[in-house]
XYZ file of C-alpha atoms in Angstrom:
555
model
C 98.509 6.184 29.579
C 95.628 5.547 31.976
C 93.930 2.162 32.032
C 90.558 2.135 30.185
C 88.741 0.584 33.167
C 90.121 3.288 35.430
C 88.638 5.891 33.106
C 85.371 3.937 32.927
C 85.006 3.939 36.708
C 86.688 7.267 37.522
C 83.412 9.015 38.373
C 82.449 6.287 40.854
C 85.921 6.362 42.389
C 85.753 10.141 42.782
C 82.450 9.844 44.631
C 83.897 7.121 46.841
C 86.955 9.259 47.624
C 84.661 12.102 48.618
C 82.564 9.759 50.758
C 85.496 8.447 52.824
C 86.575 12.034 53.413
C 83.183 13.427 54.445
C 81.756 10.193 55.948
C 78.338 11.352 54.696
C 75.804 8.877 53.328
C 76.759 7.415 49.966
C 76.356 3.983 48.447
C 77.665 2.758 45.119
C 75.288 -0.195 44.938
C 71.548 -0.114 45.562
C 70.536 -2.055 48.680
C 66.990 -2.570 47.428
C 66.363 -5.455 44.993
C 64.664 -3.106 42.586
C 63.956 -4.092 38.957
C 64.722 -0.477 38.017
C 68.287 -0.949 39.242
C 68.994 -4.586 38.533
C 66.736 -5.230 35.556
C 63.240 -6.631 35.152
C 64.466 -10.233 34.927
C 67.327 -10.009 37.450
C 65.474 -11.696 40.310
C 64.401 -14.681 38.228
C 67.737 -14.888 36.445
C 69.605 -14.847 39.740
C 67.415 -17.531 41.266
C 67.887 -19.767 38.223
C 71.637 -19.206 38.367
C 71.636 -20.273 42.011
C 69.407 -23.274 41.364
C 71.903 -24.529 38.784
C 74.519 -25.132 41.513
C 73.050 -27.798 43.860
C 74.130 -31.316 43.054
C 76.827 -30.133 40.651
C 80.576 -29.729 40.517
C 81.576 -26.072 40.769
C 84.271 -25.983 38.116
C 87.152 -23.531 38.525
C 90.208 -24.202 36.378
C 92.842 -23.883 39.095
C 96.303 -25.478 39.293
C 97.090 -28.474 41.457
C 93.592 -29.930 41.674
C 93.566 -33.215 43.557
C 89.853 -33.916 43.965
C 86.456 -32.564 44.951
C 84.927 -31.651 48.311
C 81.644 -30.210 49.550
C 79.423 -30.919 52.514
C 77.728 -27.575 53.249
C 74.702 -27.984 55.545
C 72.056 -25.324 55.035
C 70.421 -23.925 58.194
C 67.210 -23.915 56.164
C 67.540 -27.632 55.476
C 68.087 -27.122 51.741
C 70.075 -29.871 50.023
C 73.105 -28.284 48.365
C 75.529 -31.117 47.580
C 77.855 -28.827 45.630
C 81.362 -30.192 45.071
C 84.285 -27.767 44.882
C 87.806 -28.303 43.543
C 90.427 -29.237 46.119
C 93.834 -27.924 45.086
C 97.307 -28.331 46.485
C 98.073 -25.260 48.600
C 101.649 -24.993 47.329
C 100.393 -25.011 43.748
C 98.027 -22.124 44.539
C 100.815 -20.149 46.210
C 103.204 -20.746 43.315
C 100.550 -19.725 40.778
C 99.711 -16.585 42.729
C 103.355 -15.538 42.913
C 103.740 -16.158 39.195
C 100.729 -13.926 38.468
C 101.850 -11.009 40.628
C 104.357 -9.360 38.219
C 101.649 -8.913 35.587
C 99.322 -7.459 38.201
C 102.048 -5.099 39.403
C 102.622 -3.960 35.810
C 98.967 -2.875 35.612
C 99.857 -0.051 38.008
C 97.768 1.526 40.715
C 95.194 2.926 38.295
C 94.940 -0.306 36.353
C 94.450 -2.383 39.483
C 91.879 0.089 40.795
C 89.878 0.103 37.569
C 89.910 -3.688 37.267
C 88.888 -4.138 40.910
C 85.914 -1.804 40.485
C 84.967 -3.707 37.339
C 84.996 -6.892 39.446
C 82.691 -5.304 42.002
C 80.328 -4.069 39.303
C 80.228 -7.553 37.834
C 79.504 -9.037 41.257
C 76.757 -6.474 41.689
C 75.142 -7.797 38.527
C 75.108 -11.209 40.234
C 73.543 -9.863 43.427
C 70.479 -12.106 43.331
C 72.502 -15.259 42.728
C 74.875 -14.301 45.535
C 71.962 -13.462 47.836
C 70.431 -16.905 47.399
C 73.840 -18.477 48.038
C 74.364 -16.396 51.193
C 70.840 -17.043 52.473
C 71.016 -20.786 51.908
C 74.427 -21.297 53.500
C 74.170 -18.858 56.435
C 70.521 -18.840 57.488
C 70.103 -15.118 56.899
C 66.619 -13.964 55.968
C 66.152 -13.019 52.322
C 66.364 -9.240 52.659
C 69.447 -9.364 54.879
C 71.060 -11.923 52.576
C 70.463 -9.639 49.611
C 71.579 -6.441 51.303
C 74.474 -7.618 53.469
C 75.507 -10.409 51.117
C 75.508 -8.370 47.938
C 75.360 -4.512 47.725
C 76.582 -3.852 51.269
C 79.443 -6.322 50.829
C 80.260 -4.771 47.462
C 80.271 -1.311 49.041
C 82.697 -2.545 51.697
C 84.875 -3.975 48.943
C 84.811 -0.676 47.064
C 85.619 1.155 50.277
C 88.785 -0.936 50.638
C 89.708 -0.320 46.990
C 89.199 3.404 47.510
C 91.478 3.528 50.538
C 94.037 1.422 48.671
C 93.974 3.797 45.706
C 94.309 6.868 47.923
C 97.283 5.480 49.845
C 99.055 4.321 46.688
C 98.323 7.559 44.856
C 100.272 9.438 47.528
C 103.400 7.781 46.106
C 104.721 9.579 42.983
C 105.974 7.421 40.152
C 109.073 9.557 39.545
C 110.815 12.792 40.433
C 113.834 14.845 39.420
C 115.913 15.334 42.572
C 118.149 18.377 42.516
C 120.299 19.302 45.512
C 122.068 22.706 45.422
C 125.845 22.664 45.956
C 126.555 26.359 46.379
C 128.938 27.548 43.672
C 129.276 24.021 42.328
C 126.826 22.378 39.947
C 123.860 20.815 41.750
C 123.588 17.116 42.336
C 120.875 15.844 40.021
C 119.252 12.428 40.120
C 116.278 10.771 38.553
C 114.318 8.785 41.125
C 111.563 6.330 40.327
C 109.176 4.673 42.796
C 107.358 1.401 42.314
C 104.441 0.228 44.450
C 104.889 -3.521 44.974
C 102.580 -5.938 46.761
C 104.070 -7.626 49.805
C 103.164 -11.134 48.734
C 100.329 -13.624 48.735
C 97.311 -12.733 50.850
C 95.013 -15.329 52.414
C 91.446 -14.426 53.339
C 89.798 -16.857 55.767
C 86.026 -16.509 55.539
C 83.384 -16.862 58.244
C 80.200 -18.901 58.246
C 77.700 -16.115 58.935
C 78.789 -13.297 56.589
C 80.823 -14.985 53.847
C 80.921 -11.945 51.539
C 80.518 -8.939 53.858
C 83.441 -10.063 56.007
C 85.501 -11.338 53.057
C 85.350 -8.538 50.506
C 87.235 -5.902 52.562
C 90.372 -8.021 53.005
C 90.096 -9.578 49.563
C 89.946 -6.263 47.749
C 92.381 -4.474 50.069
C 95.005 -7.115 49.307
C 94.166 -7.293 45.623
C 94.107 -3.548 44.959
C 97.520 -3.121 46.601
C 99.162 -5.552 44.197
C 98.928 -8.928 45.912
C 97.749 -12.337 44.868
C 94.884 -13.599 47.021
C 93.836 -17.077 48.114
C 90.278 -17.204 49.455
C 89.773 -19.937 52.053
C 86.014 -19.957 52.827
C 84.288 -21.356 55.886
C 83.459 -25.013 55.295
C 79.743 -24.317 55.581
C 79.636 -21.190 53.405
C 81.687 -22.037 50.345
C 79.238 -21.228 47.544
C 79.207 -17.403 47.931
C 83.021 -17.393 47.952
C 83.215 -19.740 44.951
C 80.874 -17.550 42.892
C 82.941 -14.511 43.866
C 86.281 -16.089 42.967
C 85.044 -17.388 39.615
C 83.729 -13.942 38.649
C 86.955 -12.206 39.713
C 89.017 -14.695 37.708
C 86.872 -14.040 34.631
C 87.473 -10.285 34.882
C 91.209 -10.835 35.301
C 91.356 -13.051 32.222
C 89.381 -10.528 30.168
C 92.033 -7.943 31.014
C 95.001 -10.164 30.144
C 95.902 -10.799 33.781
C 96.691 -14.342 34.893
C 93.473 -15.466 36.647
C 95.491 -17.515 39.117
C 96.108 -14.215 40.857
C 92.934 -15.102 42.794
C 92.156 -18.692 43.747
C 89.846 -20.687 46.006
C 91.301 -23.006 48.640
C 89.026 -25.760 49.944
C 90.597 -27.482 52.928
C 89.315 -30.689 54.472
C 91.634 -30.408 57.474
C 92.533 -27.532 59.776
C 96.175 -28.516 59.346
C 95.914 -27.622 55.644
C 94.740 -24.126 56.522
C 97.436 -23.788 59.165
C 100.154 -24.787 56.705
C 98.770 -22.328 54.163
C 98.612 -19.275 56.428
C 102.077 -19.892 57.912
C 103.767 -20.337 54.525
C 106.716 -18.002 54.041
C 105.202 -16.548 50.858
C 101.986 -15.486 52.632
C 102.335 -11.885 53.795
C 98.795 -11.005 54.903
C 95.989 -12.991 56.537
C 92.436 -11.705 56.979
C 90.233 -13.589 59.429
C 86.795 -13.279 60.982
C 85.739 -15.813 63.563
C 86.336 -17.245 67.010
C 89.069 -16.334 69.446
C 90.812 -19.701 69.540
C 91.810 -19.898 65.882
C 92.083 -16.122 65.567
C 94.606 -15.951 68.383
C 96.434 -18.927 66.893
C 96.798 -16.958 63.662
C 98.133 -13.903 65.483
C 100.596 -16.004 67.483
C 101.826 -18.230 64.651
C 101.681 -16.222 61.400
C 104.834 -14.312 62.241
C 105.725 -13.858 58.573
C 102.448 -12.085 57.810
C 100.335 -9.155 58.921
C 97.163 -10.611 60.454
C 93.946 -8.600 60.254
C 91.593 -10.302 62.713
C 88.030 -9.752 63.857
C 87.385 -11.929 66.896
C 84.743 -12.406 69.580
C 83.593 -9.656 71.906
C 80.912 -8.727 74.415
C 78.885 -5.895 72.901
C 76.935 -3.989 75.524
C 74.496 -1.148 76.131
C 74.121 1.057 79.210
C 70.503 2.055 79.905
C 70.403 5.072 82.234
C 67.210 6.900 81.240
C 65.128 7.734 78.193
C 62.466 10.114 76.951
C 61.293 7.578 74.350
C 60.700 4.409 76.319
C 58.634 2.395 73.873
C 60.737 3.394 70.819
C 63.853 2.419 72.794
C 62.373 -0.990 73.581
C 61.345 -1.515 69.948
C 64.839 -0.604 68.763
C 66.419 -2.997 71.251
C 63.992 -5.791 70.403
C 64.744 -5.611 66.698
C 68.471 -5.410 67.406
C 68.377 -8.587 69.487
C 66.148 -10.503 67.055
C 67.793 -9.582 63.750
C 69.363 -12.709 62.208
C 68.861 -14.452 65.549
C 71.614 -12.391 67.151
C 74.226 -13.946 64.846
C 75.933 -10.658 64.024
C 79.321 -9.719 65.420
C 77.820 -6.335 66.320
C 74.717 -7.570 68.194
C 74.427 -6.457 71.819
C 74.759 -9.252 74.379
C 74.685 -7.403 77.712
C 72.268 -4.642 78.697
C 73.275 -2.838 81.909
C 70.317 -1.529 83.937
C 70.661 0.162 87.349
C 69.202 -1.773 90.284
C 67.122 1.268 91.120
C 65.564 1.355 87.669
C 65.441 4.135 85.068
C 63.515 7.367 84.522
C 61.328 7.602 81.418
C 58.698 9.940 79.994
C 56.155 7.373 81.222
C 57.450 7.571 84.782
C 60.047 5.597 86.686
C 60.572 1.990 85.607
C 62.082 -0.568 87.957
C 64.709 -3.049 86.842
C 62.100 -5.809 86.763
C 59.727 -3.645 84.746
C 62.433 -2.958 82.150
C 63.068 -6.702 81.891
C 59.385 -7.535 81.513
C 58.673 -4.711 79.069
C 61.598 -5.682 76.852
C 60.434 -9.293 76.841
C 56.924 -8.242 75.803
C 58.338 -5.985 73.091
C 60.409 -8.809 71.640
C 57.307 -11.011 71.615
C 55.330 -8.246 69.940
C 58.019 -7.665 67.342
C 57.899 -11.347 66.411
C 54.146 -11.829 66.844
C 53.406 -12.170 63.143
C 54.966 -15.389 61.808
C 55.881 -13.910 58.433
C 57.694 -11.028 60.151
C 59.400 -13.296 62.658
C 60.710 -15.652 59.987
C 62.008 -12.776 57.858
C 63.763 -11.126 60.794
C 65.137 -14.222 62.530
C 66.292 -16.232 59.531
C 67.717 -19.519 60.792
C 70.426 -20.574 63.241
C 73.637 -21.251 61.352
C 75.511 -23.526 63.758
C 74.708 -26.523 65.915
C 76.934 -24.960 68.587
C 74.630 -21.931 68.670
C 71.606 -24.193 69.146
C 73.354 -25.801 72.132
C 74.048 -22.364 73.634
C 70.374 -21.441 73.282
C 69.353 -24.657 75.034
C 71.785 -23.930 77.855
C 70.414 -20.403 78.266
C 66.834 -21.712 78.218
C 67.660 -24.115 81.048
C 68.323 -21.236 83.448
C 71.944 -22.243 83.940
C 73.166 -18.766 82.983
C 70.556 -16.604 84.692
C 66.867 -16.144 85.425
C 64.891 -16.677 82.235
C 62.805 -13.594 81.448
C 61.867 -14.767 77.994
C 62.480 -18.317 76.804
C 63.565 -19.075 73.261
C 61.009 -20.886 71.139
C 61.377 -22.972 68.002
C 59.340 -21.647 65.086
C 58.192 -23.568 62.037
C 58.968 -22.194 58.593
C 56.407 -23.466 56.044
C 58.736 -22.691 53.134
C 61.670 -24.506 54.753
C 60.271 -27.266 57.012
C 63.745 -28.313 58.198
C 64.879 -24.798 59.136
C 66.327 -24.260 62.616
C 64.501 -21.107 63.716
C 64.767 -19.834 67.299
C 63.428 -16.706 68.975
C 65.709 -14.786 71.386
C 66.208 -15.843 74.984
C 66.383 -13.021 77.538
C 68.114 -13.594 80.881
C 68.350 -11.556 84.076
C 71.477 -11.644 86.221
C 73.481 -9.557 88.666
C 76.669 -7.746 87.769
C 78.537 -10.150 90.056
C 77.556 -13.096 87.800
C 80.434 -12.368 85.447
C 80.887 -15.973 84.335
C 77.460 -15.796 82.710
C 77.652 -12.635 80.615
C 81.334 -11.709 80.382
C 82.159 -13.951 77.441
C 80.673 -13.982 73.980
C 77.694 -16.328 73.742
C 77.083 -16.048 70.025
C 73.452 -16.225 68.978
C 70.055 -14.998 70.219
C 71.102 -14.788 73.881
C 70.919 -11.517 75.824
C 71.586 -10.680 79.470
C 69.867 -7.828 81.323
C 72.519 -7.194 83.938
C 71.543 -5.494 87.194
C 74.212 -2.967 88.186
C 74.525 -0.729 91.241
C 74.017 2.492 89.301
C 74.831 4.208 86.017
C 78.411 5.018 87.022
C 78.990 1.338 87.783
C 77.424 0.407 84.441
C 79.769 2.684 82.508
C 82.786 1.393 84.420
C 81.707 -2.204 83.767
C 81.206 -1.499 80.074
C 84.688 -0.023 79.822
C 86.251 -2.960 81.654
C 84.525 -5.492 79.413
C 85.611 -3.727 76.237
C 89.186 -3.345 77.440
C 89.564 -6.955 78.591
C 87.213 -8.962 76.372
C 86.625 -6.627 73.440
C 83.543 -5.304 71.685
C 82.653 -3.951 68.271
C 79.689 -1.893 69.489
C 78.446 -0.199 72.645
C 75.376 1.907 73.283
C 73.983 4.392 75.786
C 70.454 5.504 76.544
C 70.320 8.639 78.685
C 68.647 12.027 78.885
C 71.561 13.340 80.958
C 74.345 15.028 78.928
C 76.845 14.371 81.710
C 76.128 10.637 81.550
C 76.521 10.634 77.773
C 79.806 12.512 78.133
C 81.048 9.992 80.697
C 80.153 7.075 78.440
C 81.776 8.812 75.472
C 85.005 9.321 77.385
C 84.960 5.674 78.475
C 84.687 4.539 74.852
C 87.632 6.731 73.902
C 89.717 4.990 76.542
C 88.535 1.490 75.625
C 88.447 2.326 71.901
C 85.025 1.142 70.800
C 82.200 2.615 68.702
C 79.253 4.155 70.554
C 75.615 4.580 69.546
C 73.588 7.124 71.525
C 69.816 7.008 72.092
C 68.885 4.973 69.033
C 65.091 4.919 68.820
C 64.230 4.928 65.111
C 65.339 3.076 61.976
C 69.057 2.754 62.746
C 70.258 -0.052 65.014
C 73.467 -0.525 66.986
C 74.371 -3.665 65.042
C 74.225 -1.966 61.636
C 77.382 -0.595 60.012
C 77.340 1.549 56.884
C 80.218 1.487 54.400
C 81.970 4.776 53.636
C 80.673 6.247 56.915
C 80.876 3.824 59.859
C 84.213 2.341 60.834
C 83.561 -1.344 61.518
C 85.798 -2.084 64.472
C 88.508 0.250 65.679
C 91.479 -2.089 65.969
C 91.893 -0.763 69.498
C 90.377 -3.471 71.690
C 90.566 -7.294 71.792
C 87.560 -7.812 69.490
C 89.478 -6.654 66.401
C 92.980 -5.508 65.532
C 91.833 -3.774 62.329
C 89.042 -1.571 61.022
C 86.861 -1.684 57.906
C 88.149 0.591 56.583
C 90.879 3.018 57.395
C 94.332 3.744 56.016
C 95.940 1.201 58.338
C 93.805 -1.538 56.761
C 95.525 -1.087 53.396
C 98.824 0.748 53.854
C 100.817 -2.201 55.212
C 99.844 -4.443 52.304
C 102.310 -2.861 49.846
C 105.871 -1.608 49.762
C 107.527 1.200 47.801
C 110.710 0.176 45.977
C 112.813 2.969 44.567
C 115.566 3.174 41.978
C 117.729 6.208 41.189
C 120.523 7.339 38.923
C 122.518 10.467 38.115
C 121.407 12.664 35.246
């Protein structure tokens, strides 16, 4: 008998299955904060729900609680002072293992239906989550709503959909009959059980605490595993809201809510002990190379799905839409102050300049025109504040100061501090644009996270493509781009990205930007270069999170 929540959400699942097959546009959750979709009072209700959190204890009835911990510092200067339960890691692991048999018994369809119910419930909390994401990360409101809520929920559903498809390929039973010539056939009944590998740990990041958490969380959950969510220390609230909602849905469906728990760690050693525990069989991580590589090297008992640092780059060869190209680049570099793992850091421009519909443009002209376009994009304060958001980390502020000093290259456009009347203590910075030669590899050939971009002078387009490929292969990248009116150049860049295994955007001049990634259509990361060893989402992202255990007998 099918699970009632599977039947409730079957139509949505069918559409999602079609979407991952066709890769055409489809979204389960509306990215616009429309009253028609979310309800006339949703915005006010969500804001009030968020405003109830600051200064309070965020109660989650988890095992092994030893105290309370908080300390999130908002990039907007908002006082949060939320305290979260600190629980013994072993108690969380034990509780998760204890809950797994009941979750396994729900079956593939039951798990799928319950997971989609969780995502629907989270979608109803989109405004509350958006305020939590905005306040903890520094994202502007619209990005916080879209990326923090419906887009994150779509990525979660995408993972659930892949998990369902891979599990549904496994039959539950079969009658095996092997002919024996003149003798009676050998007949056996064989049954197959999909079993989760073990406890999954999802280590969140500070800039996209839902968008980068939901894929691993729901991939592990839908394939039968318990999950411990360990959020970034400065972006706990979005994860806490998520975990509490998921636990409520589990309890409503007679599943032990300790299947999903929140781990607040005051020491890195606590996290290290958790992820290397023998019972932990998968670890999802988004963040810096140092800890990410430590996870890969030390979590030998688990499959690690890691998104790390990279040097995203764009080759500019020529264009027949010069001003639209500049506007597209300017918005790309300014959006959320460059604090996206997909934002371009290095722009490769031939020393001899580029051809455009407005005539030939020298390297220096491209630099100057891009700087003016960035200034124009951010000329209106209300637009600038909405696009830039705020800088999430003190380390990023230090990198901006270093870039502004000229230590990394000639300053084409200096970063400025902007005042936000709504949030007087917000750390808002405009992008800094630097010029350097291709030989200055120490400057641009490492990720400098934040609103820092290098316009790199290269010998010619062929050298630019070769440099792009070398960077991706050795340092990694999630995105690359090419601007060219020459099909042969585009073909050469395409072939280079096949070898280095990175996504490519070609001649973007309108409302799509290289740092945007759409669920059900765009693969986020390829798993084929050092920036990430996994992709949101493909079959490989889910298939190794479960095992098939068979039993058989003669009939």
